[in-house]
Structure formats: C-alpha cells, structure tokens
Coordinates of C-alpha atoms in Angstrom, one line a residue:
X1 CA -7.0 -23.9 7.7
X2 CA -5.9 -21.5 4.7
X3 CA -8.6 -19.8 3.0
X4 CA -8.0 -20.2 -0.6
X5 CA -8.8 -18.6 -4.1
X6 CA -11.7 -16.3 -3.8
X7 CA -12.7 -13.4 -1.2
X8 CA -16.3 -14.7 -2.4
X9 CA -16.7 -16.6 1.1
X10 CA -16.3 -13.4 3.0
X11 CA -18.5 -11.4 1.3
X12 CA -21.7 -13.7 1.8
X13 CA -21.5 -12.6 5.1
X14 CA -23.9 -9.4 5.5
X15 CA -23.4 -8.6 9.4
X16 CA -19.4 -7.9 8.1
X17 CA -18.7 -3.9 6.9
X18 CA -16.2 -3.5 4.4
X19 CA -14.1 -0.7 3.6
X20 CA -13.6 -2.1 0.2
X21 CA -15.9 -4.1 -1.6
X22 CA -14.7 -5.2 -5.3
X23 CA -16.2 -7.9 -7.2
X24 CA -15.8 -9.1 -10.6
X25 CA -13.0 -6.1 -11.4
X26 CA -11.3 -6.6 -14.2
X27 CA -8.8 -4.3 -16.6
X28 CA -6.6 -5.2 -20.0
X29 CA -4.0 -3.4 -21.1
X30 CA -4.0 -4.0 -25.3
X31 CA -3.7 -8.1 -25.1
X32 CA -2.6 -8.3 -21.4
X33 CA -5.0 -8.9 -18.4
X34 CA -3.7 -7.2 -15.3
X35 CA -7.0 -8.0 -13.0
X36 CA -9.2 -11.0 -14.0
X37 CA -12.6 -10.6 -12.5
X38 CA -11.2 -10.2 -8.6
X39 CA -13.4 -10.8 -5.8
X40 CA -11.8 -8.5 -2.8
X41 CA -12.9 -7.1 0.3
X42 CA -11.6 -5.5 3.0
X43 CA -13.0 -5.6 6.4
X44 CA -13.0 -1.9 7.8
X45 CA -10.5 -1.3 10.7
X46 CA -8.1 -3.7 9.5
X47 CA -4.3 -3.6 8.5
X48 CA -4.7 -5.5 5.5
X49 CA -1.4 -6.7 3.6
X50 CA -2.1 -7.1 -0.2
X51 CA 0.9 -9.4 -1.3
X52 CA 2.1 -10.3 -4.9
X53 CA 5.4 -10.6 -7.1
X54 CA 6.1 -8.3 -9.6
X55 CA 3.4 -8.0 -12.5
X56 CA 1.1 -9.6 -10.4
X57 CA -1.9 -6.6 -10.4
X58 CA -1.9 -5.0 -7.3
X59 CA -0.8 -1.6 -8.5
X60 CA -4.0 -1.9 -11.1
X61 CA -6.2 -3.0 -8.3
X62 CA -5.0 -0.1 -6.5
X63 CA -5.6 2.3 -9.3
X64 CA -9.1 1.1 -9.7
X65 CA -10.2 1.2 -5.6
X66 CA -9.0 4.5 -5.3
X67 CA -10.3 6.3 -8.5
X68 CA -7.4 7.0 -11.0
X69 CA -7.6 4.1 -13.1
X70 CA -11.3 3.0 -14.9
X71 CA -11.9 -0.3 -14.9
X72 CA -12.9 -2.7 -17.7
X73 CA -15.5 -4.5 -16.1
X74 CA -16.6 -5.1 -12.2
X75 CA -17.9 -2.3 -9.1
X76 CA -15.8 -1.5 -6.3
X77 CA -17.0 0.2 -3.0
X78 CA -15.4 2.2 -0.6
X79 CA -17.0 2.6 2.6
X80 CA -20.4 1.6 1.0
X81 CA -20.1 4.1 -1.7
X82 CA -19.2 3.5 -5.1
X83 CA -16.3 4.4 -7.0
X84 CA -17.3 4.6 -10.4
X85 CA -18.4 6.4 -12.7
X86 CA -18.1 9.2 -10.4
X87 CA -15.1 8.5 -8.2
X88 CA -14.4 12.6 -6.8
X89 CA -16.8 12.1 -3.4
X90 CA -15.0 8.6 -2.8
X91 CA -11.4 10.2 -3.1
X92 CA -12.3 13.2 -0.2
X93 CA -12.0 10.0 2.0
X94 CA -9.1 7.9 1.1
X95 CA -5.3 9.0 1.4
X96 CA -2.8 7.5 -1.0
X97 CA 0.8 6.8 -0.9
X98 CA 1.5 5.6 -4.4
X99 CA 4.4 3.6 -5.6
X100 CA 5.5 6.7 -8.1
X101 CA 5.6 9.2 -5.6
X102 CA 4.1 12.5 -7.9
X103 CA 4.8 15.6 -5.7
X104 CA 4.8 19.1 -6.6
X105 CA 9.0 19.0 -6.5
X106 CA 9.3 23.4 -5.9
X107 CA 7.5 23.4 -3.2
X108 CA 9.0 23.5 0.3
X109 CA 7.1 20.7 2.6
X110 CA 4.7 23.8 4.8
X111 CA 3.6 25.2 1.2
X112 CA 3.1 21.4 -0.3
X113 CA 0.7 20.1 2.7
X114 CA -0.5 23.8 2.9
X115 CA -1.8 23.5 -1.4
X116 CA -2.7 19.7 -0.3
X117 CA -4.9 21.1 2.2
X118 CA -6.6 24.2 0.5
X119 CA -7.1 21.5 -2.3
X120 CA -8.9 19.6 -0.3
X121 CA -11.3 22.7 1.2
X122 CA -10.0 22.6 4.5
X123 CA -9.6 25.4 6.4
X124 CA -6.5 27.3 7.4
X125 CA -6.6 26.8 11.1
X126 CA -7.3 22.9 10.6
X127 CA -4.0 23.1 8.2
X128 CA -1.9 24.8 9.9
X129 CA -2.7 22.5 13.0
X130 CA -2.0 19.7 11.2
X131 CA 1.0 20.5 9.5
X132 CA 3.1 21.2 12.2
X133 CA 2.0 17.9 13.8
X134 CA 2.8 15.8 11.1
X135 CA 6.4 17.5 10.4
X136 CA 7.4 17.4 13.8
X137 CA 6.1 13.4 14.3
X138 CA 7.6 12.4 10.8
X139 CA 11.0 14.8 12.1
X140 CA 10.5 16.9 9.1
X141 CA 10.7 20.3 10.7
X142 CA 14.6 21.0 10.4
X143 CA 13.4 20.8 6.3
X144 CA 10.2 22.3 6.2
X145 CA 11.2 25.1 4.5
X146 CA 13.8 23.2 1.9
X147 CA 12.5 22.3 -1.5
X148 CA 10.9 18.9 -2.1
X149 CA 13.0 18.4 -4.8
X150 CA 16.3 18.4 -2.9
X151 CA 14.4 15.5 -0.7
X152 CA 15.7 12.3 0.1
X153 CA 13.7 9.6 -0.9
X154 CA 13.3 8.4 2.5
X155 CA 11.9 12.2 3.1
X156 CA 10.0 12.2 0.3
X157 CA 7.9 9.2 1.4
X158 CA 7.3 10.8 4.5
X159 CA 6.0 14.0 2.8
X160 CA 3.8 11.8 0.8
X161 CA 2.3 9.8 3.8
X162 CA 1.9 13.4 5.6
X163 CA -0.1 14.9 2.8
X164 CA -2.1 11.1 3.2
X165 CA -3.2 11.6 6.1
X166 CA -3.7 15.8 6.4
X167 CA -7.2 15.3 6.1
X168 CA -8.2 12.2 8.4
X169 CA -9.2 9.8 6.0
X170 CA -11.2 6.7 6.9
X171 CA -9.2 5.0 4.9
X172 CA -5.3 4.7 4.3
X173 CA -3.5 2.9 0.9
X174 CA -0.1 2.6 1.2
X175 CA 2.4 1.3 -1.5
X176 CA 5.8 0.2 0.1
X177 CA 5.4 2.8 2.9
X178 CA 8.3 2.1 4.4
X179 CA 11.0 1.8 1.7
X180 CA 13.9 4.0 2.0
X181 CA 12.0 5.3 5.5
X182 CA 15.3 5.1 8.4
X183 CA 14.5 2.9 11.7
X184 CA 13.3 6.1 14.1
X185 CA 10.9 7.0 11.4
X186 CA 9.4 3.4 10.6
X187 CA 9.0 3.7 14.1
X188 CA 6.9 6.4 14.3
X189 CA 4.8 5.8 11.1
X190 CA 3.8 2.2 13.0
X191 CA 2.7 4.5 16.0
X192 CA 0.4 6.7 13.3
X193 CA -1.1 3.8 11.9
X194 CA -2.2 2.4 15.6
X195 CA -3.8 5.6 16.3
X196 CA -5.7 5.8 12.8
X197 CA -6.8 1.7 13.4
X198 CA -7.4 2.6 16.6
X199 CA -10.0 5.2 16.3
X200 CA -11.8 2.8 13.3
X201 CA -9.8 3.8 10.3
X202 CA -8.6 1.2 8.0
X203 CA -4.9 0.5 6.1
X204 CA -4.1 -1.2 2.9
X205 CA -0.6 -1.9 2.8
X206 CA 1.3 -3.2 -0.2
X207 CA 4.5 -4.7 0.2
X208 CA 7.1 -7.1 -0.4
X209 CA 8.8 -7.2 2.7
X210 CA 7.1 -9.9 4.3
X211 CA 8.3 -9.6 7.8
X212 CA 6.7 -6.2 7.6
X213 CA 2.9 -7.3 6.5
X214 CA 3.2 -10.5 8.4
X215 CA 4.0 -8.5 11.8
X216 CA 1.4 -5.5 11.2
X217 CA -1.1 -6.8 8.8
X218 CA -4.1 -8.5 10.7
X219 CA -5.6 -10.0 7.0
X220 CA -4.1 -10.2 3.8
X221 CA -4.6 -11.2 0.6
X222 CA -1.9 -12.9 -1.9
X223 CA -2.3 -12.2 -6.0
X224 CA -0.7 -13.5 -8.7
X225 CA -1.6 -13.2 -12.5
X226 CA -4.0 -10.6 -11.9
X227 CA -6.2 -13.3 -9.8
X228 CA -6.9 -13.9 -5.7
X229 CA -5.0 -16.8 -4.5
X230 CA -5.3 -16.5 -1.1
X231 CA -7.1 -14.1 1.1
X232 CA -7.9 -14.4 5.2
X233 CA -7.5 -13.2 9.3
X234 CA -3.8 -13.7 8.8
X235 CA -3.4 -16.0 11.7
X236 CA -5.8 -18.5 9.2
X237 CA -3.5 -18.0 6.7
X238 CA -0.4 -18.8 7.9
X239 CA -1.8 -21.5 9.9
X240 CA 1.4 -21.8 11.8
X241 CA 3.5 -21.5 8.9
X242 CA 5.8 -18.5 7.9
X243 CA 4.4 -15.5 5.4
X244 CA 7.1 -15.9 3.0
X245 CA 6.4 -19.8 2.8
X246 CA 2.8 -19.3 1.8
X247 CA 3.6 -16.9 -0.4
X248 CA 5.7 -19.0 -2.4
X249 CA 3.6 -22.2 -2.0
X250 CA 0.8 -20.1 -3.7
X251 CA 2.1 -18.7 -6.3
X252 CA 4.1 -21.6 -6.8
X253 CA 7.7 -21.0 -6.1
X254 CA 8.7 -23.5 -3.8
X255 CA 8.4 -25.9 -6.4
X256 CA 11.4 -24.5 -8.6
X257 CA 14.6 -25.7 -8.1
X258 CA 17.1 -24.1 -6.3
X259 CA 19.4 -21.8 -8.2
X260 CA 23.3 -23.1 -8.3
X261 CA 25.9 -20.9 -8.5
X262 CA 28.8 -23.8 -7.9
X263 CA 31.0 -20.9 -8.1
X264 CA 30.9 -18.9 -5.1
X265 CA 31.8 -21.6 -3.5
X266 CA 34.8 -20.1 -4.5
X267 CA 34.3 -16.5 -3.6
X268 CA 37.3 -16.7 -0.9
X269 CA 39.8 -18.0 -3.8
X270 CA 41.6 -15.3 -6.0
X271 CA 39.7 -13.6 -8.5
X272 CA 39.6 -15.4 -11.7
X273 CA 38.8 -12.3 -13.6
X274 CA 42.6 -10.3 -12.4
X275 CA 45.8 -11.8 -13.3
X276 CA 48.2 -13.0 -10.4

C-alpha cells in the first residue's frame, strides 16, 4: 500500500523518535507559496530521500530545518529541539551540503576544514585528526594544499561534504551529494554514510537521480507544489513498482502525452540544415 498525502499518520505515533519533526511549515515568497503548511518527519537513523521536480520546495524546506531560512508559519524540530527562533544550538548538530556550494574559494582544503573546525570550537588535536581522515578517504590529499578555487566541481563537493561531517553530526542534509562526484568517490561517500547510519546518525538526501535514492534511501518523501504527496518505509511506497513511476504518477506526469519529435526519426538521413 502507498502511503499518501500527509506525514500526519506517522507522527501520531509517540513510541517513534524523529530527527525531524515539521508540522504546519509554511513560507511565501511576495505572491508565491513555496511550502504550504507541510507535515514532515523524519525517523532518526534513516536515509531518507526527499524527491520533487524543480520548483517543487524542497530547497525552502531545507532552508527552514536547518536554520538559514525563517519560516512564515509552522515549528520544526531537530532531534527534539526546536529550530526557531533561536536556531544556533540546533546547527552545532547538523552538517549541510547545500545545492549552492558557498566555500571560502582562497583557502587551500587543510586551512578550509581547519577555519570549519576552529569555527565550530573544536579543538586542534580533534581537527587535525579529522582532516587528514577525510582527505585521504575523499582522495583529496594530492590537493590539500591547492586553492579551493582552482577545484573541480566534483572536488568541491567533496570538500563540502568533508567540512559536513568534521564535527560528527547526528544529523546529515545532503543536496545532490553526488553530482559531478567520479565512480571511486561515490563509492566511498556510500561507505561514509553506512558508518554514520550505522552508529545512529541520520541522512536527508535530496536528489533527482532516482536510481540513487531508490537504492540508498530506506524512506522518502515526494513534494510537489510546495505540498507532501507521498511519504513512507520506501519498500511501502513503491509497492513493487519502480521509484521513477511513482514519482511521476504523483505528481502527475504519466498522464501527459508523450513528446513527438517525428523528426529524428530521421537523424541517420543527411542534415537538412547543410547543403549537399
């Protein structure tokens, strides 16, 4: 059975913990709704996949979990604590890798996670620790001492997820984590996310590779319009069906037609644009 339209059926239960909690959240921008009153919670040590097309509010709902954007009207929690109006002690324990990746582009990657650190009071042993285990598992050594700047953007994700994680968070929001990210390191950014589930932590992964969420994600939630359309244990929400076929049945794509373009069919014939 697939568990439709609100996350309100999950959150009756009281014996559940959630690392998220948000109910009734809610935020305009001038005329335009981005969130309309969502109900969403996210059961702590999940992978949770939050899925939507373009437009569809999940950056906003992001925003608003993790403290950089205000809502409008609703409460969010975070591990039992709520975000607003003082969001600072909530942030100490979530690591974000946002969809506009804002790094501090003159720093090398040692003196970036070093600041990252330091910013967040730890001490020098602790990051000096870390940061050599996260360049050497995300193979960022051979460019730790290279500008940020001069970065791929496969390597500046990586830095991004590294300065995430320095400081052990309970709780891990990722925006298209893998995008740009080659095989070997996809690789080992799956292994990093097993260890952090397995020792109780909890991911929020955005994406619109399906294949991705549908192979990692154990819930997940699909939005559209700035409202929940689907939310559940993924196997319940398949329900033997493919990710990328629920998706579009809830947001209602499978009922467009399909798009003809009669003329590729003549893609192999000589190009009608170049004179012969």
């Amino acid at each position: 059975m697939c568990l439709s339209v609100q996350a309100a059926d999950h959150v009756a239960d009281p014996s559940t913990t959630w690392a998220i909690h948000a109910h009734g959240l809610t935020k305009q921008f001038g005329q335009h709704t981005a969130v309309n009153r969502l109900d969403l919670t996210v059961p702590r040590g999940s992978m949770f996949g939050l899925l939507g097309p373009n437009g569809a509010g999940k950056s906003t709902t992001l925003s608003m979990v993790t403290g950089l954007l205000r809502p409008d009207a609703g409460l969010v929690n975070v591990n039992g604590r709520s975000v607003w109006p003082d969001p600072t002690a909530v942030k100490a324990t979530i690591g974000v890798v946002p969809e506009n990746l804002l790094l501090f582009e003159r720093l090398s990657a040692r003196e970036y996670l070093s600041y990252v650190g330091r910013f967040r009071q730890m001490d020098d042993e602790a990051i000096e620790t870390r940061t050599a285990d996260l360049l050497a598992v995300l193979d960022l050594e051979s460019a730790e001492d290279k500008l940020i700047t001069d970065y791929s953007m496969g390597m500046r994700k990586k830095i991004s997820l590294a300065a995430a994680l320095l400081h052990a968070p309970p709780l891990l929001i990722l925006d298209e984590p893998f995008e740009s990210v080659d095989p070997v390191s996809q690789r080992s950014i799956r292994q990093i996310l097993d260890q952090l589930l397995d020792a109780g932590g909890t991911v929020v992964l955005s994406s619109h590779v399906m294949a991705t969420v549908e192979e990692l994600c154990d819930w997940a939630a699909i939005m559209h319009h700035g409202t929940l359309l689907r939310f559940g244990p993924m196997s319940e929400l398949r329900n033997g069906q493919r990710l990328d076929d629920v998706f579009a049945e809830a947001i209602g794509t499978d009922a467009l037609p399909p798009t003809r373009l009669d003329w590729l069919n003549s893609s192999g014939s000589a190009d009608p644009g170049r004179p012969t």
